[in-house]
Tab-separated table of C-alpha atoms in Angstrom:
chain	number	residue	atom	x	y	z
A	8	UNK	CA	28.597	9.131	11.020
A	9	UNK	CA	27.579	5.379	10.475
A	10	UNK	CA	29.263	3.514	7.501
A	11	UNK	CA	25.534	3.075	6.179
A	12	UNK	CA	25.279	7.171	6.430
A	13	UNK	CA	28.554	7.675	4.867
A	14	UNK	CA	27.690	5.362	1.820
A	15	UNK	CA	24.720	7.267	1.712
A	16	UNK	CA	26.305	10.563	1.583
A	17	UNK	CA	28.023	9.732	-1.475
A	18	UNK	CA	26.342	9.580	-4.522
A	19	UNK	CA	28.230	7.325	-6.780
A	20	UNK	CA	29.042	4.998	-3.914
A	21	UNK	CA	25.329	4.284	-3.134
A	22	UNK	CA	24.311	4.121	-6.693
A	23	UNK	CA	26.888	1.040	-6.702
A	24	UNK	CA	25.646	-0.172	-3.156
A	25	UNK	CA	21.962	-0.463	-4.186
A	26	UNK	CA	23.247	-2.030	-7.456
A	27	UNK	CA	25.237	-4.885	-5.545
A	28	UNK	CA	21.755	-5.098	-3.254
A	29	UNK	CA	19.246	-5.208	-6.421
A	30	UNK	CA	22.183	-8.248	-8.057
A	31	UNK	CA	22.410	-10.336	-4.647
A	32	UNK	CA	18.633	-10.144	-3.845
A	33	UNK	CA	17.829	-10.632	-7.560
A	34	UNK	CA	19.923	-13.874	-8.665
A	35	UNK	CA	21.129	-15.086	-5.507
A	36	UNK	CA	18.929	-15.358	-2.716
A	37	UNK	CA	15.244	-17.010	-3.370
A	38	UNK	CA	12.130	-14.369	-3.082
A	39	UNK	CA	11.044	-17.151	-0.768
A	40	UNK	CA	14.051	-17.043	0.913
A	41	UNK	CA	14.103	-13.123	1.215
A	42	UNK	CA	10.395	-13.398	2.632
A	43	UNK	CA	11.386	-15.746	5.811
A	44	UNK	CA	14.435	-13.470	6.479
A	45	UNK	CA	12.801	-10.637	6.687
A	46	UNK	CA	9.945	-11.495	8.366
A	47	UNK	CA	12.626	-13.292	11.036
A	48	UNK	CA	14.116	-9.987	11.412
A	49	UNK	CA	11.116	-8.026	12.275
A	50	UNK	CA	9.752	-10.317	14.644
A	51	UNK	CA	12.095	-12.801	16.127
A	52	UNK	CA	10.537	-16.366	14.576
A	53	UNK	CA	10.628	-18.410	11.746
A	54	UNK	CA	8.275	-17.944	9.208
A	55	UNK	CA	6.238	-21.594	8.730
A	56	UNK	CA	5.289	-20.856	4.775
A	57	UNK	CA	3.429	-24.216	4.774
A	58	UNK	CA	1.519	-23.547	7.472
A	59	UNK	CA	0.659	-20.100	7.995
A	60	UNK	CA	-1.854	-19.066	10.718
A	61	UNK	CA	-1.861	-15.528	11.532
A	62	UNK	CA	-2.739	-12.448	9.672
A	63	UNK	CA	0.541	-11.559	9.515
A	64	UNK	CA	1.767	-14.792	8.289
A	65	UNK	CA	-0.581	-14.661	5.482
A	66	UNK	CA	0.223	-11.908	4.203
A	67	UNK	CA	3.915	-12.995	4.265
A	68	UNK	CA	2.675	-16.320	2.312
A	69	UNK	CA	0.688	-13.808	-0.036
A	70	UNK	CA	3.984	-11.705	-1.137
A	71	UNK	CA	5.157	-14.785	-2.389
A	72	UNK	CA	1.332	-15.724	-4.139
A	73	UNK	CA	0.564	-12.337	-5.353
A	74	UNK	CA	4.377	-12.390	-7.195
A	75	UNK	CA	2.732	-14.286	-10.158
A	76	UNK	CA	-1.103	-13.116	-10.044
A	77	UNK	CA	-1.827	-11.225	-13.954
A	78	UNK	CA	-4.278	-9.173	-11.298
A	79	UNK	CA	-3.012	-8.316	-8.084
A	80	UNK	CA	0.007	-6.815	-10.414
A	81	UNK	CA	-2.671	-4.799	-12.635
A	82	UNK	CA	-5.156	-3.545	-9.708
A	83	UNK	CA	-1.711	-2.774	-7.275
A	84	UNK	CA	0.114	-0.624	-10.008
A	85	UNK	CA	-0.987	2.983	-10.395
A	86	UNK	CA	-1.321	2.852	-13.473
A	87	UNK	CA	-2.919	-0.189	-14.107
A	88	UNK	CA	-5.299	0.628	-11.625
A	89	UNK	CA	-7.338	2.606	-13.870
A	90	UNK	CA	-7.472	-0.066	-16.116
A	91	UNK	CA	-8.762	-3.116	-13.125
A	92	UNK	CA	-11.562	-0.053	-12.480
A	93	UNK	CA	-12.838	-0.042	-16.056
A	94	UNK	CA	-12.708	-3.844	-15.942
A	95	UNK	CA	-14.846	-3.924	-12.797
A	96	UNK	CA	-17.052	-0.975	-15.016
A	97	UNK	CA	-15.912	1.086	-11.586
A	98	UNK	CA	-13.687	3.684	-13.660
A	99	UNK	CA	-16.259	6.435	-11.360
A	100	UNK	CA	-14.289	6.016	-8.585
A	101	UNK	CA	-10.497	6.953	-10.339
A	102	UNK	CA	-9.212	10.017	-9.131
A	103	UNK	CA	-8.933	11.965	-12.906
A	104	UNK	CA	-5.790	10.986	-14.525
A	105	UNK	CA	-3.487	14.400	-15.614
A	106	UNK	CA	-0.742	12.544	-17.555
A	107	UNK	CA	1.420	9.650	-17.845
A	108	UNK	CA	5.233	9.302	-18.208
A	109	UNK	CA	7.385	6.604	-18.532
A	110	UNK	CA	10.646	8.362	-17.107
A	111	UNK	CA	11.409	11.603	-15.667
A	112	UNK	CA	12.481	13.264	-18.729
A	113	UNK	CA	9.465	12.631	-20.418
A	114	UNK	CA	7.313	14.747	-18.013
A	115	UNK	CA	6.112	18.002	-19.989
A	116	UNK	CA	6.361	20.492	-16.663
A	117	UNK	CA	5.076	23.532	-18.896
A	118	UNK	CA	1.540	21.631	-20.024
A	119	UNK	CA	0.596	20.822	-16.021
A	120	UNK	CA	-2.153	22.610	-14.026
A	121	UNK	CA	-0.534	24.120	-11.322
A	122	UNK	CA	-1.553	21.592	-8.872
A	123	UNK	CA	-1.440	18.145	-8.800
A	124	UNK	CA	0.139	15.356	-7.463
A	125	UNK	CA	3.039	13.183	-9.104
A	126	UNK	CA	3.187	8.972	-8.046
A	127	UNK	CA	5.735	6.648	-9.147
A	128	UNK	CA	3.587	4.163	-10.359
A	129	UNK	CA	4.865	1.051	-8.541
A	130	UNK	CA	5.561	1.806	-5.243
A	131	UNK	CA	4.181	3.929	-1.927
A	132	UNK	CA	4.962	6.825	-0.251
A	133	UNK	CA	6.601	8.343	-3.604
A	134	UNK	CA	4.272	10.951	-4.117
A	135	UNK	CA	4.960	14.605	-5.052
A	136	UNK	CA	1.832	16.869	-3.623
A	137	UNK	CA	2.150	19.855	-5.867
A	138	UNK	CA	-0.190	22.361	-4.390
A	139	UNK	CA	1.008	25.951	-6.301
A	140	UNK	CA	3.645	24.947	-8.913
A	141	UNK	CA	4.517	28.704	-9.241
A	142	UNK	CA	6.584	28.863	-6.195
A	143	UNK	CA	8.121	25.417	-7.007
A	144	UNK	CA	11.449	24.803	-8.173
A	145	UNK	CA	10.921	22.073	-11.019
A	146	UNK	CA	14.772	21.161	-11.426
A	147	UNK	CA	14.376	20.358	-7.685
A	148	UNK	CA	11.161	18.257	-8.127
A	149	UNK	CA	13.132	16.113	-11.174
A	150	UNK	CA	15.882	15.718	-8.339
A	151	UNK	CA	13.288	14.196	-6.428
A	152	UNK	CA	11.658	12.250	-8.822
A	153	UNK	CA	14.893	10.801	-10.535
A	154	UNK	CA	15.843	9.411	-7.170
A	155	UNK	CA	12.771	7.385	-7.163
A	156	UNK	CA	13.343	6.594	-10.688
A	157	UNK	CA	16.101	4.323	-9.650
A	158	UNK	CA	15.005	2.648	-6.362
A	159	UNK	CA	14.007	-0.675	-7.066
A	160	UNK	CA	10.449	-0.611	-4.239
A	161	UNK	CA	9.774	-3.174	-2.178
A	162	UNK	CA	13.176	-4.739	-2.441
A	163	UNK	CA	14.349	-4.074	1.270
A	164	UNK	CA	10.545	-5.202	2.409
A	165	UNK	CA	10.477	-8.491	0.038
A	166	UNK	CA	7.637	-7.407	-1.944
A	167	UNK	CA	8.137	-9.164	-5.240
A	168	UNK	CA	5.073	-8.220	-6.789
A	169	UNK	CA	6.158	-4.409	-7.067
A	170	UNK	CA	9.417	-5.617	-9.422
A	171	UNK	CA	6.521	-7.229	-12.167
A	172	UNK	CA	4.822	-3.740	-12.678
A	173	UNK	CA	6.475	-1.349	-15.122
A	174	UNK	CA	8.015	1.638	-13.130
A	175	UNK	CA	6.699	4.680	-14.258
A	176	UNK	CA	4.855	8.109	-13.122
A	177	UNK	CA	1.207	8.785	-13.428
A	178	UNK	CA	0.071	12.457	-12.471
A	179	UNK	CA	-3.450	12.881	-10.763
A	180	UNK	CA	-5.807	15.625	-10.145
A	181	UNK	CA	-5.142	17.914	-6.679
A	182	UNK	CA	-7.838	17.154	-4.306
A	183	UNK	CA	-7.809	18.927	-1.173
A	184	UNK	CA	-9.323	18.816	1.671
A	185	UNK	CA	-9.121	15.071	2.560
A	186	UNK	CA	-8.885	14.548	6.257
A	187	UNK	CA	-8.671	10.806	6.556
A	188	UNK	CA	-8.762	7.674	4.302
A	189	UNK	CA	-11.018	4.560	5.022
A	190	UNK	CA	-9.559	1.385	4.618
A	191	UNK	CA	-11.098	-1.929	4.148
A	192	UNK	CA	-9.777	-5.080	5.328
A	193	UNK	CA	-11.368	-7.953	2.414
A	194	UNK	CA	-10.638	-11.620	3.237
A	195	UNK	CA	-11.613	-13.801	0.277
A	196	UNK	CA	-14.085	-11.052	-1.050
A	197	UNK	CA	-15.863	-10.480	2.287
A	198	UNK	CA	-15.006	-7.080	4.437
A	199	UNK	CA	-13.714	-7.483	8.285
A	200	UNK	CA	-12.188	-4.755	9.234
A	201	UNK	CA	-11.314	-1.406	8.424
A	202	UNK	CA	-8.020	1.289	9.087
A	203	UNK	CA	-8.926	5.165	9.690
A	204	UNK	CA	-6.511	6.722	9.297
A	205	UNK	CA	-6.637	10.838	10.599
A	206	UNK	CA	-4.102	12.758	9.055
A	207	UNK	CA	-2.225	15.573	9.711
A	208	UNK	CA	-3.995	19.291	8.474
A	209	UNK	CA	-0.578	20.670	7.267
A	210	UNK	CA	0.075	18.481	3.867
A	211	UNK	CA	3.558	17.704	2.695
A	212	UNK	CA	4.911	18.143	-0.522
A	213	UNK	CA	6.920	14.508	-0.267
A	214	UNK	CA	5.339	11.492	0.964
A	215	UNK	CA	2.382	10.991	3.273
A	216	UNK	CA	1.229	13.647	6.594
A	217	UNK	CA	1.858	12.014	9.973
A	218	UNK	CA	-1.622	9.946	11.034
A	219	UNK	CA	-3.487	8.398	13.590
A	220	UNK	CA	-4.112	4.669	12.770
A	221	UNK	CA	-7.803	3.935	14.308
A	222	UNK	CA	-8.281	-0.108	13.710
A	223	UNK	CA	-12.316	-0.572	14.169
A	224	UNK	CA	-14.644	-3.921	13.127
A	225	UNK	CA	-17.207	-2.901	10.858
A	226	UNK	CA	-19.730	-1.064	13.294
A	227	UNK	CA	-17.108	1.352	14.515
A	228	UNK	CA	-15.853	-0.047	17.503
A	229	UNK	CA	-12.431	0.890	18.451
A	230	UNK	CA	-10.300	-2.239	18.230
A	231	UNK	CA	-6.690	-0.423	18.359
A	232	UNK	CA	-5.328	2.752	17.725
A	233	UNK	CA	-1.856	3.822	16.964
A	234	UNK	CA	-0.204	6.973	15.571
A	235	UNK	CA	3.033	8.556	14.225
A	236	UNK	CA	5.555	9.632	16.480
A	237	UNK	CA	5.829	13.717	16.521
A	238	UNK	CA	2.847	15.040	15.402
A	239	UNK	CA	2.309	18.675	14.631
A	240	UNK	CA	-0.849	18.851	15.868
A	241	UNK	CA	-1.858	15.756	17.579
A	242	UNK	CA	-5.408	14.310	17.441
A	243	UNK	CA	-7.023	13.533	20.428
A	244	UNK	CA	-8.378	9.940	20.715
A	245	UNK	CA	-8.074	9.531	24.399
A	246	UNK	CA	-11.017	7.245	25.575
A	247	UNK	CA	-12.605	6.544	21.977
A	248	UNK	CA	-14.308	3.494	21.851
A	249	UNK	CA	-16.371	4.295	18.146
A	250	UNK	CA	-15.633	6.059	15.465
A	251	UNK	CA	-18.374	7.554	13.206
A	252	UNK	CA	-18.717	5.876	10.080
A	253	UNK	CA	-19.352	8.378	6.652
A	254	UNK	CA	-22.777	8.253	5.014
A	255	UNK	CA	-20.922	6.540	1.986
A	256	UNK	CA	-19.332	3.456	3.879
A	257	UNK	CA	-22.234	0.941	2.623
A	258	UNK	CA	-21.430	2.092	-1.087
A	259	UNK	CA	-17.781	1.588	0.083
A	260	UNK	CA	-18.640	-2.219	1.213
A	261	UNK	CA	-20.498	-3.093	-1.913
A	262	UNK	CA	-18.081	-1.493	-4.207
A	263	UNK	CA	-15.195	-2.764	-2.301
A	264	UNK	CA	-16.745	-6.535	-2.145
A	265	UNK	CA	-16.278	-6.213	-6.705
A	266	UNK	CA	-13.119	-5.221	-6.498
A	267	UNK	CA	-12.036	-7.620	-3.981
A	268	UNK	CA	-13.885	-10.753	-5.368
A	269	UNK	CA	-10.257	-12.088	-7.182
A	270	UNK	CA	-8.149	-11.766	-4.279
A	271	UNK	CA	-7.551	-14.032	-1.127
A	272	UNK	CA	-6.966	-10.799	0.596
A	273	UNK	CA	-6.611	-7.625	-0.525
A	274	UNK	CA	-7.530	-3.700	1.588
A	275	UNK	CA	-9.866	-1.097	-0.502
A	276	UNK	CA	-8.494	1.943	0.352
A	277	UNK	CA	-11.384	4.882	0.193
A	278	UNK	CA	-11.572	8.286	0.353
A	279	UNK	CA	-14.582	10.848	-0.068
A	280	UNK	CA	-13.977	15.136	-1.290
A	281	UNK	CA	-17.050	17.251	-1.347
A	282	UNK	CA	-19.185	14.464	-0.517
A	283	UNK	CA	-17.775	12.433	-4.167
A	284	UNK	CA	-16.164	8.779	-3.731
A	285	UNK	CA	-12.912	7.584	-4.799
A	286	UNK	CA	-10.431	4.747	-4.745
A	287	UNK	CA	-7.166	5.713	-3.326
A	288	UNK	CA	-5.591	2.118	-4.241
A	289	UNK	CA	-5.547	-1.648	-3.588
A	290	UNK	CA	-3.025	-2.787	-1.379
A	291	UNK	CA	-2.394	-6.363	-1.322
A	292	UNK	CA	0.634	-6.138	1.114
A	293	UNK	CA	-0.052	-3.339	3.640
A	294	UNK	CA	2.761	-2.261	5.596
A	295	UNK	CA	4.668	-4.781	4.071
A	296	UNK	CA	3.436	-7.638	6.199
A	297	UNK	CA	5.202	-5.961	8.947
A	298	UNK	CA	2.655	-4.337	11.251
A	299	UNK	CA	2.132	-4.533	14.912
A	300	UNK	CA	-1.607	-6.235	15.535
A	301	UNK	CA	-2.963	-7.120	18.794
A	302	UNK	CA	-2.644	-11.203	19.160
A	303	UNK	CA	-6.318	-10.422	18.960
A	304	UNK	CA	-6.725	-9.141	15.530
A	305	UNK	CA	-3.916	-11.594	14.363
A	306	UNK	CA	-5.625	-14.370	15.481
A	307	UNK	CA	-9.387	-13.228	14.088
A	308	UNK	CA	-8.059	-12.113	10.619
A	309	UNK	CA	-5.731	-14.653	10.114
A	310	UNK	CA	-8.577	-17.035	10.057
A	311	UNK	CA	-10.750	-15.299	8.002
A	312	UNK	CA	-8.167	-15.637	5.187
A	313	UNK	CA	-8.717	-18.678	3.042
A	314	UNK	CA	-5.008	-19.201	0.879
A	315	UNK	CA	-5.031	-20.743	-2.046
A	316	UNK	CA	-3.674	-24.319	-1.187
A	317	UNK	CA	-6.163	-24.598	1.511
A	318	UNK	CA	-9.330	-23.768	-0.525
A	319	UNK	CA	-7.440	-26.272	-3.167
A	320	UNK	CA	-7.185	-29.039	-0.268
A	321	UNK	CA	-10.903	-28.154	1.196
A	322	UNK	CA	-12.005	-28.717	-2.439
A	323	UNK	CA	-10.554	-31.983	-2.800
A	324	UNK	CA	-11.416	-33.161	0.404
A	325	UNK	CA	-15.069	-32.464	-0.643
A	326	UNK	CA	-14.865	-34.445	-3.722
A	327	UNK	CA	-13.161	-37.111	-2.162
A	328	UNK	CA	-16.503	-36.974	0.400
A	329	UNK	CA	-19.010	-36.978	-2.116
């Protein structure tokens, strides 16, 4: 067993680890700082904040951007999602809100529908899919959910914007049946590219089903596919070079295009049940700036994203023109 696994292994000596973690990442290393090293770590360069070029490095820059935007820290919370919708007069495309609770302890277990699905409210992947409570055992779903409770998301990743949202767990409707999400890449308002992702049949009750990641431009042609390691039942994409689009995806473009108007960059993330539309989330960070993009797509993307500086230096240049 590694030293990391045995700290794991013991409760009260990880609860202290992660606290010594949250302290040194919180007061004494910069968020700027935590950015460059981690984005050194995953791929082997320095970060150039000043002068970011790829899509990648934008996105890096945009942790850092995104850290003090009122919105991005709305629209990217769970909760507060529902309330960016309503602004946008979108609240149609919310999957129906169950409950709220601001710790585990204040869920009511005995006033929930037998299915539904429990996400902390500021981070991803923590997401209880409750399909037939019944045959659950709810001191082992709190076990769960009180685990979460203390993780501090998007500290290991450098995503500062997650620490600005209040932690807490909204509960959502069950909807079955959804075979793959759309995704929407929106540079400065304007949609580039989008992310299907296939997933597994078999759901899980904890976290996300293993997927196939299909990266297409906006026709449907196949730009790069990936997919998780170990699949159950693996999904043929052998020789795909387009990818059907859904009879919604031109309501998905113009609705995306409002909800994406405030943001340098941020991906719509769709999904349709029984022919109905919703909004998964926003995600202003995906993977956490940590993905693996053909130079291609880096290259292409990266330069359809205008930061904030630049538009501020384009706009002075023009005044000093005129």
């Amino acid at each position: 067993m590694t030293f990391k696994a045995k700290i794991k292994a013991n409760a009260s000596i990880n609860s202290l680890y992660r606290k010594l973690k949250y302290g040194y990442y919180k007061y004494l290393m910069s968020d700027k700082r935590h950015v460059q090293n981690v984005f050194k770590k995953r791929y082997n360069y320095d970060l150039n904040l000043n002068n970011p070029k790829t899509f990648t490095e934008k996105i890096n820059y945009l942790k850092l951007y995104y850290a003090n935007d009122e919105k991005a820290i709305l629209a990217g919370d769970k909760i507060g999602l529902h309330a960016f919708l309503k602004q946008k007069q979108l609240a149609n495309l919310a999957v129906p809100m169950v409950a709220l609770a601001d710790s585990v302890k204040d869920i009511q277990w005995t006033e929930l529908p037998n299915q539904f699905v429990i996400k902390k409210s500021n981070a991803s992947k923590m997401n209880l899919i409750v399909r037939d409570l019944a045959q659950l055992s709810v001191d082992e779903l709190k076990q769960i959910l009180k685990k979460w409770e203390k993780q501090v998301f998007g500290l290991a990743t450098a995503e500062p914007h997650y620490e600005k949202m209040q932690s807490r767990f909204i509960i959502e409707k069950y909807i079955p049946n959804i075979e793959r999400d759309w995704k929407i890449f929106f540079c400065n308002g304007e949609p580039y590219m989008l992310e299907a992702y296939l997933w597994e049949k078999q759901e899980k009750l904890v976290g996300h089903r293993k997927t196939v990641y299909i990266t297409a431009d906006l026709n449907g042609k196949v730009l790069q596919i990936d997919a998780d390691e170990q699949m159950a039942q693996p999904i043929q994409t052998s020789g795909l070079k387009f990818i059907d689009l859904p009879p919604q995806f031109e309501q998905m473009i113009d609705y995306g295009r409002i909800l994406a108007e405030d943001f340098p960059f941020v991906r719509v993330d769709f999904f349709v049940n029984d022919g109905q539309l919703f909004l998964g989330e926003l995600t202003f960070t995906p993977a956490a700036g940590l993905d693996n993009y053909s130079e291609e797509i880096e290259q292409w993307l990266g330069e359809k994203i205008s930061l904030p500086h630049e538009k501020r230096r384009a706009a002075g240049s023009s005044i000093q023109r005129s």
